[in-house]
Amino acid sequence: MNGGIFTTKKRYIYLWLLIPVLFYIIFLIAPIILSAFYSLTNWKGGKGMRFTGITNYVKLSKDRDFLLSVQNNIWLMLLCLGGNTLLGYLLALLLSAKYLSLRKLYRFVLFLPVILSGVVVGYLWKMIYNEVPGLLNSLLNMMGLSGWTHLWLGDSKIAMTSICVIRIWKVIGMHLVVYLASLQNISTDVMEASEIDGATGIKRAWYVITPMMSGTLRVSLLLTITDSLKIFDIIYTTTKGGPANASSVMSFLTYRTAFEFFNFGYANAMAIASVLIGTAIVAVVNFVAHKGENQYGI
Amino acid sequence: MRHQERKVSMKRISALLLGLLMMVTTLGVQAIAAESIDINYMCIWAPDFVSPPQTARKVLLEEYKKAWPNVNYIDNSVNNEDYIQKITQLSISDDLPDLFMVNGALLSMLVDAEQIVPVSEYYKNRPEWQAMIPEELYNDFTYKGVAWCVPYQRQASTFLYWNKSIFKECGVEAPPKTVSELIEMAPKFLEKGYYPIGYGSVIPQQYNNCVLNTMMPCYVDDSFVVEMFDNRGPDKTFLDKEGVLRAYQDLYAMGAAKCFNPDICTITENEAYMLFAQGKSAMTGYGGWAGEWMVLNCDEAMLADGNIGVTYWLQPDESTRPADHYTVMAGWGWATNKKVVEEGGEKLEAVLDLMQIYTDNRYTQVAIQNGFTRVPVPVPEGTDLSGLHQIVQDYTALTDSASSVTRDTWYNVFKSSDFVTKVGMITQKLILNEITPEQGVQDLETAYQELVE
């Protein structure tokens, strides 16, 4: 009798579980499978479509624009790792210091860009960087630093770095909040004990706090990596991949190939390649981070 | 008991009445629905966008609504920047509007998908309409030897607009006619803090309006793009390398002489207009539509006393074209969904009527009343244009009197905008002086071979 009720209950549980699973399959798994299928065709949006095998992937491996985009994504990722993870962590340590007044105000100001839309941030910084109205260059001129003025988005040598600065400004607040929450979770006993043992300031931050926050740091690291690989909105609103492809990234090139060149088969190959590259990077970083944690017995 | 029976019969009567009411309502709605026609419509201006052609369109629409009171007009328009993507998505889902705008970039996709019909289908019973539209305008919409859209505009793809006050301040008398003249006068503008030419080409294709369409025919003996098209094939010489090299050398030299604003490759066309409107650049170079933008957006002081001059775009020192040469383009045209044509009947007539009033001689009249002349059916000779702004009058006089006109070619020849983008990228690199002209020619050849193969 009991078994019967249990079976009915179980049946209901499975039935209800089926709904989210179906949603997951329809809206996530199926599009990926379809995308993989289209990547093996020459589909250009019309009715005619031919199976071309791995031709798109072979072409991709030689495509200078795509390789440049991968390179740009990696450059962005490295700079954002420095900015979000390292600078964010240092800021969190600074803002958790009890002697610092107006800490809440600083936290608020640093978190503010997080709630802004990427498109708004892009247009905002375009006004800061561009020649007209050229807020940054005007400021530098006013400060007597006219030698430092640049064509921040128009110079292909520094366009990508300028975009990295925008990205860091946009998301550093989120990493800061995660770090601060983690810092607050460190027991006061540990802090007091370390103080008694003579660990203060930088020593305490390095030998006590950092190892205890390794889990949070790893999350921040992975978030930064995935975030850098997905970037689109800021590129679209500031440079549209220019000048001369200098700031093109994988997502933007995929979008352009699909919706400007109408080469959907090739764009799907780009999308699948981007996912594979992203997954490989995340897997390697995750593996290294785990290994580091185990090594130190944390 | 009797009370209960009465209650039941009342219920029955009520139910009967309710049923009857529902039937009558349904029949009534069906009758009305049978008479009304839904027309889904999309153009490159969202309903709240302000521009002279948009105003003219609204005027004509009111007239149309009077002639077709049973048409339910549904405007799903989005602005130019989003339009191509929107139509692409609708094409993929086979859900195109009943009437919509098409340009060369969209054409091959729609034709290959068999979603639009040849333009001859529209003109079947309307020969007078067909007779009004100049043949040269179908160039933008010809694919596989067939024209697929009714041209909506007839305009110069690139003219030079110049600010006379800035010229006076810098001691320059007249706008440059040649690249050398521009390079020579550039330092005078730069010295006073002005960019000689304000231009925005964050979308690399924009260069092509100016470079491929207007300048190239002046460097090579035949039309640059047509030559590429005619000679396409892996074993054939695809272009006049010497002519292209000279063109690229001039572009490189203009970049080196700082003839453009330095952020040319990262700002949009509208942002370039702003440079000009704010008096930061002495000149700008866009098509006929730019003059209308200026009339709407420049302040009165700048527009006063014919302060903004219009002239033909620059030419090489040794040009194959006369000085008064320009390239004519339609840019956008109208098409209907193939399903509407197949369905035929009253809806097709309604859609064609709407398409016709946006392109025929009535449109020309309304356009003049609203301050512009970039219309497919030419302005009749002797028409009084004194009501138009000076810029538009000058522009019209230039287009009417030009001794040499090249037809726009790149849209209809190069359906692959991947290639057109690559050409634009080469131009960007040349203006930024990141590659040499020789490297530019080589990159162009590589891009062309990729296209052909």
Coordinates of N, CA, C and O in Angstrom, one line a residue, chain A residues 43-48 59 63-65 123 126 130-133 151 153-157 159 236-246 255-264 266, chain B residues 81-82 84-85 88-89 91-92 94 105-106 108-109 112-115 195 202-205 262-263 265-268 271 275 278 280 415 417-418 421-422 425 428-429 432 434 443 446 450:
Chain A
W43 N 24.4 26.9 -45.6 CA 23.1 27.7 -45.5 C 23.4 29.2 -45.5 O 24.1 29.7 -44.7
K44 N 22.7 29.9 -46.4 CA 22.8 31.3 -46.5 C 21.5 32.0 -46.2 O 21.3 33.2 -46.6
G45 N 20.6 31.3 -45.6 CA 19.3 32.0 -45.2 C 18.2 31.6 -46.1 O 17.0 31.8 -45.7
G46 N 18.5 31.2 -47.3 CA 17.4 30.9 -48.3 C 17.0 29.5 -48.2 O 17.2 28.8 -47.1
K47 N 16.3 29.0 -49.2 CA 15.8 27.6 -49.1 C 16.9 26.6 -49.5 O 16.8 25.5 -49.0
G48 N 17.8 27.0 -50.3 CA 18.9 26.1 -50.7 C 19.9 25.9 -49.6 O 20.4 26.9 -49.0
K59 N 37.9 26.2 -43.2 CA 38.0 27.6 -43.6 C 38.3 28.5 -42.4 O 39.1 29.4 -42.4
D63 N 41.0 31.4 -41.4 CA 40.4 32.8 -41.5 C 41.1 33.8 -40.6 O 41.0 33.7 -39.3
R64 N 41.8 34.7 -41.2 CA 42.6 35.7 -40.5 C 41.7 36.5 -39.5 O 42.1 36.8 -38.4
D65 N 40.5 36.9 -40.0 CA 39.6 37.7 -39.1 C 39.2 36.9 -37.9 O 39.1 37.5 -36.8
Y123 N 27.7 53.5 -25.0 CA 27.5 54.9 -25.6 C 28.2 55.9 -24.7 O 28.7 56.9 -25.2
K126 N 31.8 55.9 -25.2 CA 32.1 56.4 -26.6 C 32.2 57.9 -26.5 O 33.1 58.5 -27.2
N130 N 35.7 59.4 -27.6 CA 35.7 60.0 -28.9 C 36.3 61.4 -29.0 O 36.4 62.1 -28.0
E131 N 36.5 61.9 -30.2 CA 37.0 63.2 -30.4 C 36.0 64.3 -30.0 O 36.3 65.3 -29.6
V132 N 34.7 63.9 -30.4 CA 33.6 64.8 -30.0 C 32.6 64.1 -29.2 O 32.1 63.0 -29.7
P133 N 32.2 64.4 -28.0 CA 32.7 65.6 -27.3 C 34.1 65.4 -26.7 O 34.7 66.4 -26.2
L151 N 43.8 58.8 -29.6 CA 42.6 58.4 -30.3 C 42.2 57.0 -29.7 O 42.6 56.0 -30.2
L153 N 39.6 55.0 -29.3 CA 38.9 53.9 -30.0 C 39.3 53.9 -31.5 O 39.2 52.8 -32.1
G154 N 39.9 54.9 -32.0 CA 40.2 55.0 -33.4 C 41.6 54.5 -33.8 O 41.9 54.3 -34.9
D155 N 42.4 54.3 -32.8 CA 43.8 53.8 -33.0 C 43.8 52.3 -32.9 O 43.5 51.8 -31.8
S156 N 44.1 51.6 -33.9 CA 43.9 50.1 -33.9 C 44.9 49.5 -32.9 O 44.6 48.4 -32.4
K157 N 45.9 50.2 -32.5 CA 46.9 49.6 -31.5 C 46.3 49.6 -30.1 O 46.7 48.7 -29.3
A159 N 42.8 50.3 -29.4 CA 41.3 50.2 -29.3 C 40.8 49.1 -28.4 O 39.9 49.3 -27.5
Y236 N 29.8 46.4 -29.9 CA 28.8 46.8 -30.9 C 28.5 48.3 -30.8 O 28.4 49.0 -31.8
T237 N 28.5 48.8 -29.6 CA 28.1 50.2 -29.4 C 29.3 51.2 -29.6 O 29.1 52.3 -29.9
T238 N 30.5 50.7 -29.4 CA 31.7 51.6 -29.5 C 32.4 51.6 -30.8 O 32.5 52.6 -31.5
T239 N 32.8 50.4 -31.2 CA 33.7 50.4 -32.4 C 33.2 49.5 -33.6 O 33.7 49.6 -34.7
K240 N 32.2 48.7 -33.3 CA 31.7 47.7 -34.3 C 32.8 46.9 -34.9 O 32.9 46.6 -36.1
G241 N 33.7 46.6 -34.0 CA 34.9 45.7 -34.4 C 36.0 46.4 -35.0 O 37.1 45.8 -35.2
G242 N 35.9 47.7 -35.3 CA 36.9 48.5 -35.9 C 37.9 49.1 -35.0 O 37.9 48.8 -33.8
P243 N 38.8 49.9 -35.4 CA 39.1 50.2 -36.8 C 39.8 49.0 -37.5 O 40.7 48.4 -36.9
A244 N 39.3 48.7 -38.7 CA 39.9 47.7 -39.6 C 40.0 46.4 -38.8 O 41.1 45.7 -38.8
N245 N 38.9 46.0 -38.1 CA 38.8 44.7 -37.4 C 39.7 44.6 -36.1 O 39.7 43.5 -35.5
A246 N 40.3 45.7 -35.7 CA 41.2 45.7 -34.6 C 40.6 45.3 -33.3 O 41.2 44.8 -32.4
Y255 N 28.1 37.3 -35.2 CA 26.9 38.1 -35.5 C 27.0 38.8 -36.9 O 26.0 38.7 -37.7
R256 N 28.1 39.3 -37.2 CA 28.3 40.0 -38.5 C 28.2 39.0 -39.6 O 27.6 39.3 -40.6
T257 N 28.8 37.9 -39.4 CA 28.8 36.8 -40.5 C 27.4 36.4 -40.8 O 27.0 36.1 -41.9
A258 N 26.6 36.3 -39.7 CA 25.2 35.8 -39.8 C 24.3 36.9 -40.4 O 23.6 36.7 -41.4
F259 N 24.3 38.0 -39.7 CA 23.3 39.0 -40.0 C 23.7 40.2 -40.9 O 22.9 41.0 -41.3
E260 N 25.0 40.2 -41.3 CA 25.4 41.2 -42.3 C 25.8 40.5 -43.6 O 25.5 41.0 -44.7
F261 N 26.4 39.3 -43.4 CA 26.9 38.6 -44.6 C 25.9 37.5 -45.0 O 26.1 36.9 -46.0
F262 N 24.9 37.2 -44.1 CA 23.9 36.2 -44.4 C 24.6 34.8 -44.6 O 24.0 34.0 -45.4
N263 N 25.7 34.6 -44.0 CA 26.4 33.3 -44.2 C 26.1 32.5 -42.9 O 27.0 32.4 -42.0
F264 N 25.0 31.9 -42.8 CA 24.5 31.3 -41.5 C 25.3 30.0 -41.2 O 25.6 29.7 -40.1
Y266 N 28.4 29.3 -42.0 CA 29.7 29.6 -41.5 C 29.7 30.3 -40.1 O 30.5 30.0 -39.2
Chain B
E81 N 19.2 51.3 -39.0 CA 20.3 50.4 -38.4 C 19.8 49.0 -38.1 O 20.6 48.1 -38.1
D82 N 18.5 48.9 -37.7 CA 18.0 47.6 -37.3 C 17.2 46.9 -38.5 O 16.9 45.7 -38.3
I84 N 17.8 45.8 -41.7 CA 18.3 44.7 -42.4 C 18.2 43.4 -41.6 O 17.8 42.3 -42.0
Q85 N 18.6 43.5 -40.3 CA 18.5 42.4 -39.4 C 17.1 41.9 -39.3 O 16.8 40.7 -39.3
T88 N 16.0 40.1 -42.3 CA 16.7 38.8 -42.4 C 16.0 37.8 -41.5 O 15.7 36.7 -41.9
Q89 N 15.6 38.2 -40.3 CA 15.0 37.3 -39.4 C 13.6 36.9 -39.9 O 13.2 35.7 -39.9
S91 N 12.7 36.9 -43.0 CA 12.9 36.0 -44.2 C 13.1 34.6 -43.8 O 12.6 33.6 -44.3
I92 N 14.0 34.4 -42.8 CA 14.3 33.0 -42.3 C 13.0 32.3 -41.8 O 12.8 31.1 -42.0
D94 N 10.1 32.9 -42.8 CA 9.2 33.0 -43.9 C 7.9 33.8 -43.5 O 6.8 33.4 -43.7
A105 N 21.8 44.6 -50.5 CA 22.4 43.7 -49.5 C 21.4 42.6 -49.2 O 21.8 41.5 -48.9
L106 N 20.1 42.9 -49.3 CA 19.1 41.9 -48.9 C 18.6 41.1 -50.2 O 18.0 40.0 -50.0
S108 N 19.8 39.3 -52.8 CA 20.1 37.9 -53.2 C 19.4 36.9 -52.3 O 18.9 35.9 -52.7
M109 N 19.4 37.3 -51.0 CA 18.8 36.3 -50.0 C 17.3 36.1 -50.3 O 16.9 35.0 -50.3
D112 N 16.9 34.2 -53.7 CA 17.3 32.8 -53.6 C 16.3 32.0 -52.8 O 16.1 30.8 -53.0
A113 N 15.6 32.7 -51.8 CA 14.6 32.1 -51.0 C 13.3 32.0 -51.6 O 12.3 31.5 -51.1
E114 N 13.2 32.6 -52.8 CA 11.9 32.6 -53.6 C 10.8 33.3 -52.8 O 9.7 32.8 -52.8
Q115 N 11.2 34.4 -52.2 CA 10.2 35.1 -51.4 C 9.7 36.4 -52.0 O 8.7 37.0 -51.5
Y195 N 38.8 69.9 -38.8 CA 39.1 68.8 -39.7 C 38.7 69.2 -41.1 O 37.6 69.7 -41.3
V202 N 32.2 53.8 -39.4 CA 32.3 52.7 -38.5 C 31.9 51.4 -39.2 O 32.4 50.3 -39.0
I203 N 30.9 51.5 -40.1 CA 30.5 50.4 -40.9 C 31.3 50.5 -42.2 O 31.2 51.4 -43.0
P204 N 32.3 49.6 -42.4 CA 33.2 49.7 -43.5 C 32.6 49.9 -44.9 O 33.1 50.6 -45.8
Q205 N 31.4 49.4 -45.1 CA 30.7 49.5 -46.4 C 30.5 51.0 -46.8 O 30.4 51.3 -47.9
P262 N 40.4 62.1 -37.3 CA 41.2 60.9 -37.0 C 40.3 59.7 -36.6 O 40.7 58.5 -36.7
D263 N 39.1 59.9 -36.0 CA 38.3 58.8 -35.6 C 37.3 58.3 -36.7 O 36.3 57.7 -36.4
C265 N 37.2 55.9 -38.5 CA 36.8 54.5 -38.6 C 36.0 54.0 -37.4 O 35.6 52.9 -37.4
T266 N 35.7 54.9 -36.5 CA 34.9 54.4 -35.3 C 33.7 55.3 -35.1 O 33.0 55.1 -34.1
I267 N 33.5 56.3 -35.9 CA 32.2 57.0 -35.7 C 31.2 56.7 -36.9 O 31.6 56.3 -37.9
T268 N 30.0 57.0 -36.6 CA 28.9 56.7 -37.5 C 28.7 57.9 -38.5 O 29.3 59.0 -38.3
E271 N 27.3 60.7 -36.6 CA 28.3 61.4 -35.8 C 29.2 62.3 -36.7 O 29.6 63.4 -36.2
L275 N 29.8 66.5 -36.5 CA 31.1 67.2 -36.6 C 30.9 68.4 -37.5 O 31.3 69.5 -37.2
Q278 N 28.4 71.0 -35.9 CA 28.9 71.8 -34.8 C 30.1 72.7 -35.2 O 30.8 73.3 -34.4
K280 N 33.0 71.7 -36.6 CA 34.3 71.2 -36.3 C 35.0 70.7 -37.6 O 36.2 70.5 -37.6
K415 N 26.7 40.8 -54.3 CA 25.7 40.4 -53.3 C 26.4 40.0 -52.0 O 25.8 40.1 -51.0
S417 N 28.1 40.7 -49.1 CA 28.6 41.9 -48.4 C 29.9 41.6 -47.6 O 30.5 42.4 -47.1
D418 N 30.2 40.3 -47.5 CA 31.5 39.9 -46.9 C 32.6 40.5 -47.7 O 33.5 41.1 -47.1
T421 N 32.6 44.3 -47.3 CA 33.1 44.7 -46.0 C 34.6 44.6 -46.1 O 35.3 45.5 -45.6
K422 N 35.2 43.6 -46.7 CA 36.6 43.4 -46.8 C 37.2 44.6 -47.6 O 38.3 45.1 -47.2
M425 N 37.3 47.5 -45.3 CA 38.4 47.3 -44.3 C 39.8 47.8 -44.9 O 40.6 48.4 -44.3
Q428 N 39.8 51.4 -44.9 CA 40.1 51.9 -43.5 C 41.6 51.9 -43.2 O 42.1 52.8 -42.7
K429 N 42.2 50.7 -43.6 CA 43.6 50.6 -43.3 C 44.4 51.6 -44.1 O 45.5 52.1 -43.6
L432 N 44.1 55.0 -42.5 CA 44.8 55.0 -41.2 C 46.3 54.9 -41.5 O 47.1 54.9 -40.5
E434 N 47.9 52.2 -42.3 CA 48.3 51.0 -41.6 C 48.9 50.0 -42.7 O 49.6 49.1 -42.3
D443 N 45.7 42.9 -51.1 CA 44.6 42.4 -50.2 C 43.3 42.4 -51.0 O 42.5 41.5 -50.8
T446 N 43.3 39.3 -53.1 CA 43.1 38.1 -52.3 C 41.6 38.0 -52.0 O 41.0 36.9 -52.1
E450 N 39.0 35.0 -53.1 CA 38.1 34.3 -52.1 C 36.7 34.3 -52.6 O 35.9 33.3 -52.4

